[in-house]
Protein backbone atom coordinates (compact mmCIF):
# COMPACT_ATOMS: atom_id res chain seq x y z
CA UNK A 1 0.00 0.00 0.00
CA UNK A 2 2.83 2.41 0.81
CA UNK A 3 4.37 1.84 -2.63
CA UNK A 4 1.01 2.72 -4.16
CA UNK A 5 1.03 6.09 -2.36
CA UNK A 6 4.61 6.71 -3.46
CA UNK A 7 3.68 6.01 -7.08
CA UNK A 8 0.66 8.33 -6.88
CA UNK A 9 2.83 11.11 -5.48
CA UNK A 10 5.52 10.59 -8.14
CA UNK A 11 2.95 10.60 -10.93
CA UNK A 12 1.28 13.79 -9.69
CA UNK A 13 1.96 16.66 -12.14
CA UNK A 14 2.37 19.07 -9.23
CA UNK A 15 5.09 16.82 -7.78
CA UNK A 16 7.04 16.96 -11.03
CA UNK A 17 6.48 20.72 -11.14
CA UNK A 18 7.72 21.05 -7.55
CA UNK A 19 10.84 18.98 -8.19
CA UNK A 20 11.69 20.91 -11.36
CA UNK A 21 11.13 24.36 -9.82
CA UNK A 22 12.99 23.56 -6.61
CA UNK A 23 15.89 21.99 -8.47
CA UNK A 24 16.23 24.88 -10.93
CA UNK A 25 16.02 27.48 -8.16
CA UNK A 26 18.49 25.54 -6.02
CA UNK A 27 21.04 25.44 -8.83
CA UNK A 28 20.65 29.18 -9.46
CA UNK A 29 21.33 29.90 -5.79
CA UNK A 30 24.19 27.39 -5.71
CA UNK A 31 25.94 28.97 -8.68
CA UNK A 32 25.45 32.47 -7.34
CA UNK A 33 26.99 31.42 -4.00
CA UNK A 34 29.89 29.75 -5.79
CA UNK A 35 30.57 32.89 -7.85
CA UNK A 36 30.62 35.06 -4.73
CA UNK A 37 32.69 32.68 -2.57
CA UNK A 38 35.19 31.71 -5.23
CA UNK A 39 35.32 35.28 -6.53
CA UNK A 40 36.31 36.46 -3.06
CA UNK A 41 38.86 33.68 -2.70
CA UNK A 42 40.35 34.36 -6.13
CA UNK A 43 40.56 38.07 -5.41
CA UNK A 44 42.40 37.33 -2.18
CA UNK A 45 44.74 34.94 -3.94
CA UNK A 46 45.47 36.79 -7.17
CA UNK A 47 44.84 40.48 -6.50
CA UNK A 48 46.50 41.04 -3.16
CA UNK A 49 47.18 44.67 -4.03
CA UNK A 50 43.45 45.44 -4.39
CA UNK A 51 42.40 43.49 -1.32
CA UNK A 52 45.23 45.01 0.73
CA UNK A 53 44.66 48.57 -0.49
CA UNK A 54 43.45 50.89 2.24
CA UNK A 55 40.14 52.67 2.02
CA UNK A 56 40.79 56.37 2.52
CA UNK A 57 43.31 57.31 5.15
CA UNK A 58 42.15 54.71 7.69
CA UNK A 59 43.43 51.23 8.39
CA UNK A 60 40.54 49.32 6.74
CA UNK A 61 41.36 47.52 3.51
CA UNK A 62 39.03 46.48 0.68
CA UNK A 63 39.12 42.90 1.99
CA UNK A 64 36.94 43.84 4.99
CA UNK A 65 33.91 45.16 3.06
CA UNK A 66 34.33 42.33 0.52
CA UNK A 67 34.24 39.77 3.34
CA UNK A 68 31.22 41.46 4.91
CA UNK A 69 29.52 41.36 1.50
CA UNK A 70 30.11 37.60 1.29
CA UNK A 71 28.55 37.09 4.73
CA UNK A 72 25.55 39.34 3.99
CA UNK A 73 25.06 37.72 0.57
CA UNK A 74 24.92 34.31 2.26
CA UNK A 75 22.27 35.54 4.71
CA UNK A 76 20.19 37.09 1.91
CA UNK A 77 20.36 33.98 -0.29
CA UNK A 78 19.35 31.80 2.67
CA UNK A 79 16.43 34.11 3.48
CA UNK A 80 15.28 34.06 -0.14
CA UNK A 81 15.30 30.27 -0.22
CA UNK A 82 13.55 29.91 3.14
CA UNK A 83 10.83 32.36 2.13
CA UNK A 84 10.21 30.55 -1.13
CA UNK A 85 10.33 27.12 0.53
CA UNK A 86 7.91 28.13 3.26
CA UNK A 87 5.53 29.70 0.76
CA UNK A 88 5.39 28.27 -2.72
CA UNK A 89 7.04 24.89 -2.08
CA UNK A 90 5.04 24.14 1.06
CA UNK A 91 1.78 24.97 -0.73
CA UNK A 92 2.60 22.56 -3.55
CA UNK A 93 3.67 19.89 -1.08
CA UNK A 94 0.44 20.18 0.90
CA UNK A 95 -1.65 19.95 -2.29
CA UNK A 96 0.24 16.82 -3.37
CA UNK A 97 -0.16 15.20 0.05
CA UNK A 98 -3.87 16.02 0.17
CA UNK A 99 -4.50 14.45 -3.24
CA UNK A 100 -2.47 11.33 -2.40
CA UNK A 101 -4.27 10.85 0.92
CA UNK A 102 -7.68 11.48 -0.65
CA UNK A 103 -7.03 8.77 -3.24
CA UNK A 104 -5.86 6.42 -0.49
CA UNK A 105 -9.10 6.93 1.49
CA UNK A 106 -11.23 6.46 -1.63
CA UNK A 107 -9.43 3.21 -2.48
CA UNK A 108 -9.88 1.88 1.07
PDB file of C-alpha atoms in Angstrom:
ATOM      1  CA  UNK A   1       0.000   0.000   0.000  1.00  0.00           C
ATOM      2  CA  UNK A   2       2.826   2.409   0.808  1.00  0.00           C
ATOM      3  CA  UNK A   3       4.372   1.839  -2.629  1.00  0.00           C
ATOM      4  CA  UNK A   4       1.008   2.717  -4.162  1.00  0.00           C
ATOM      5  CA  UNK A   5       1.034   6.090  -2.363  1.00  0.00           C
ATOM      6  CA  UNK A   6       4.607   6.715  -3.465  1.00  0.00           C
ATOM      7  CA  UNK A   7       3.683   6.006  -7.083  1.00  0.00           C
ATOM      8  CA  UNK A   8       0.664   8.333  -6.882  1.00  0.00           C
ATOM      9  CA  UNK A   9       2.833  11.109  -5.485  1.00  0.00           C
ATOM     10  CA  UNK A  10       5.515  10.589  -8.137  1.00  0.00           C
ATOM     11  CA  UNK A  11       2.951  10.598 -10.931  1.00  0.00           C
ATOM     12  CA  UNK A  12       1.278  13.792  -9.688  1.00  0.00           C
ATOM     13  CA  UNK A  13       1.963  16.658 -12.144  1.00  0.00           C
ATOM     14  CA  UNK A  14       2.370  19.073  -9.228  1.00  0.00           C
ATOM     15  CA  UNK A  15       5.087  16.824  -7.780  1.00  0.00           C
ATOM     16  CA  UNK A  16       7.037  16.959 -11.031  1.00  0.00           C
ATOM     17  CA  UNK A  17       6.482  20.720 -11.139  1.00  0.00           C
ATOM     18  CA  UNK A  18       7.718  21.047  -7.552  1.00  0.00           C
ATOM     19  CA  UNK A  19      10.840  18.983  -8.185  1.00  0.00           C
ATOM     20  CA  UNK A  20      11.692  20.914 -11.356  1.00  0.00           C
ATOM     21  CA  UNK A  21      11.130  24.358  -9.816  1.00  0.00           C
ATOM     22  CA  UNK A  22      12.991  23.557  -6.607  1.00  0.00           C
ATOM     23  CA  UNK A  23      15.887  21.993  -8.473  1.00  0.00           C
ATOM     24  CA  UNK A  24      16.227  24.879 -10.935  1.00  0.00           C
ATOM     25  CA  UNK A  25      16.017  27.477  -8.164  1.00  0.00           C
ATOM     26  CA  UNK A  26      18.491  25.537  -6.019  1.00  0.00           C
ATOM     27  CA  UNK A  27      21.035  25.442  -8.827  1.00  0.00           C
ATOM     28  CA  UNK A  28      20.652  29.182  -9.458  1.00  0.00           C
ATOM     29  CA  UNK A  29      21.332  29.897  -5.792  1.00  0.00           C
ATOM     30  CA  UNK A  30      24.192  27.391  -5.707  1.00  0.00           C
ATOM     31  CA  UNK A  31      25.940  28.966  -8.675  1.00  0.00           C
ATOM     32  CA  UNK A  32      25.455  32.474  -7.339  1.00  0.00           C
ATOM     33  CA  UNK A  33      26.987  31.417  -4.003  1.00  0.00           C
ATOM     34  CA  UNK A  34      29.890  29.750  -5.790  1.00  0.00           C
ATOM     35  CA  UNK A  35      30.567  32.889  -7.845  1.00  0.00           C
ATOM     36  CA  UNK A  36      30.615  35.062  -4.729  1.00  0.00           C
ATOM     37  CA  UNK A  37      32.688  32.683  -2.568  1.00  0.00           C
ATOM     38  CA  UNK A  38      35.192  31.714  -5.234  1.00  0.00           C
ATOM     39  CA  UNK A  39      35.324  35.276  -6.526  1.00  0.00           C
ATOM     40  CA  UNK A  40      36.310  36.460  -3.063  1.00  0.00           C
ATOM     41  CA  UNK A  41      38.862  33.677  -2.696  1.00  0.00           C
ATOM     42  CA  UNK A  42      40.348  34.357  -6.127  1.00  0.00           C
ATOM     43  CA  UNK A  43      40.562  38.070  -5.410  1.00  0.00           C
ATOM     44  CA  UNK A  44      42.400  37.331  -2.176  1.00  0.00           C
ATOM     45  CA  UNK A  45      44.744  34.935  -3.944  1.00  0.00           C
ATOM     46  CA  UNK A  46      45.473  36.794  -7.168  1.00  0.00           C
ATOM     47  CA  UNK A  47      44.842  40.481  -6.503  1.00  0.00           C
ATOM     48  CA  UNK A  48      46.496  41.045  -3.164  1.00  0.00           C
ATOM     49  CA  UNK A  49      47.176  44.674  -4.029  1.00  0.00           C
ATOM     50  CA  UNK A  50      43.454  45.436  -4.394  1.00  0.00           C
ATOM     51  CA  UNK A  51      42.403  43.492  -1.320  1.00  0.00           C
ATOM     52  CA  UNK A  52      45.235  45.013   0.728  1.00  0.00           C
ATOM     53  CA  UNK A  53      44.658  48.569  -0.492  1.00  0.00           C
ATOM     54  CA  UNK A  54      43.455  50.888   2.235  1.00  0.00           C
ATOM     55  CA  UNK A  55      40.138  52.668   2.015  1.00  0.00           C
ATOM     56  CA  UNK A  56      40.789  56.365   2.525  1.00  0.00           C
ATOM     57  CA  UNK A  57      43.312  57.311   5.154  1.00  0.00           C
ATOM     58  CA  UNK A  58      42.150  54.707   7.691  1.00  0.00           C
ATOM     59  CA  UNK A  59      43.430  51.234   8.394  1.00  0.00           C
ATOM     60  CA  UNK A  60      40.539  49.321   6.741  1.00  0.00           C
ATOM     61  CA  UNK A  61      41.362  47.525   3.508  1.00  0.00           C
ATOM     62  CA  UNK A  62      39.032  46.480   0.676  1.00  0.00           C
ATOM     63  CA  UNK A  63      39.117  42.898   1.987  1.00  0.00           C
ATOM     64  CA  UNK A  64      36.940  43.837   4.994  1.00  0.00           C
ATOM     65  CA  UNK A  65      33.912  45.157   3.056  1.00  0.00           C
ATOM     66  CA  UNK A  66      34.328  42.333   0.518  1.00  0.00           C
ATOM     67  CA  UNK A  67      34.245  39.766   3.340  1.00  0.00           C
ATOM     68  CA  UNK A  68      31.224  41.457   4.909  1.00  0.00           C
ATOM     69  CA  UNK A  69      29.518  41.364   1.503  1.00  0.00           C
ATOM     70  CA  UNK A  70      30.112  37.605   1.293  1.00  0.00           C
ATOM     71  CA  UNK A  71      28.546  37.089   4.726  1.00  0.00           C
ATOM     72  CA  UNK A  72      25.550  39.340   3.988  1.00  0.00           C
ATOM     73  CA  UNK A  73      25.062  37.721   0.569  1.00  0.00           C
ATOM     74  CA  UNK A  74      24.915  34.313   2.263  1.00  0.00           C
ATOM     75  CA  UNK A  75      22.274  35.538   4.709  1.00  0.00           C
ATOM     76  CA  UNK A  76      20.188  37.095   1.913  1.00  0.00           C
ATOM     77  CA  UNK A  77      20.363  33.983  -0.288  1.00  0.00           C
ATOM     78  CA  UNK A  78      19.352  31.800   2.671  1.00  0.00           C
ATOM     79  CA  UNK A  79      16.433  34.109   3.483  1.00  0.00           C
ATOM     80  CA  UNK A  80      15.277  34.060  -0.142  1.00  0.00           C
ATOM     81  CA  UNK A  81      15.304  30.265  -0.221  1.00  0.00           C
ATOM     82  CA  UNK A  82      13.547  29.912   3.144  1.00  0.00           C
ATOM     83  CA  UNK A  83      10.835  32.364   2.133  1.00  0.00           C
ATOM     84  CA  UNK A  84      10.209  30.545  -1.129  1.00  0.00           C
ATOM     85  CA  UNK A  85      10.335  27.124   0.532  1.00  0.00           C
ATOM     86  CA  UNK A  86       7.906  28.130   3.262  1.00  0.00           C
ATOM     87  CA  UNK A  87       5.531  29.699   0.761  1.00  0.00           C
ATOM     88  CA  UNK A  88       5.389  28.269  -2.720  1.00  0.00           C
ATOM     89  CA  UNK A  89       7.036  24.889  -2.077  1.00  0.00           C
ATOM     90  CA  UNK A  90       5.038  24.137   1.065  1.00  0.00           C
ATOM     91  CA  UNK A  91       1.779  24.973  -0.727  1.00  0.00           C
ATOM     92  CA  UNK A  92       2.598  22.563  -3.554  1.00  0.00           C
ATOM     93  CA  UNK A  93       3.673  19.885  -1.077  1.00  0.00           C
ATOM     94  CA  UNK A  94       0.436  20.176   0.899  1.00  0.00           C
ATOM     95  CA  UNK A  95      -1.646  19.951  -2.290  1.00  0.00           C
ATOM     96  CA  UNK A  96       0.244  16.824  -3.368  1.00  0.00           C
ATOM     97  CA  UNK A  97      -0.158  15.200   0.053  1.00  0.00           C
ATOM     98  CA  UNK A  98      -3.868  16.018   0.174  1.00  0.00           C
ATOM     99  CA  UNK A  99      -4.504  14.446  -3.236  1.00  0.00           C
ATOM    100  CA  UNK A 100      -2.468  11.333  -2.400  1.00  0.00           C
ATOM    101  CA  UNK A 101      -4.266  10.849   0.921  1.00  0.00           C
ATOM    102  CA  UNK A 102      -7.681  11.482  -0.651  1.00  0.00           C
ATOM    103  CA  UNK A 103      -7.028   8.766  -3.241  1.00  0.00           C
ATOM    104  CA  UNK A 104      -5.865   6.419  -0.485  1.00  0.00           C
ATOM    105  CA  UNK A 105      -9.100   6.926   1.495  1.00  0.00           C
ATOM    106  CA  UNK A 106     -11.235   6.462  -1.629  1.00  0.00           C
ATOM    107  CA  UNK A 107      -9.426   3.209  -2.483  1.00  0.00           C
ATOM    108  CA  UNK A 108      -9.880   1.885   1.069  1.00  0.00           C
TER     109      UNK A 108
END
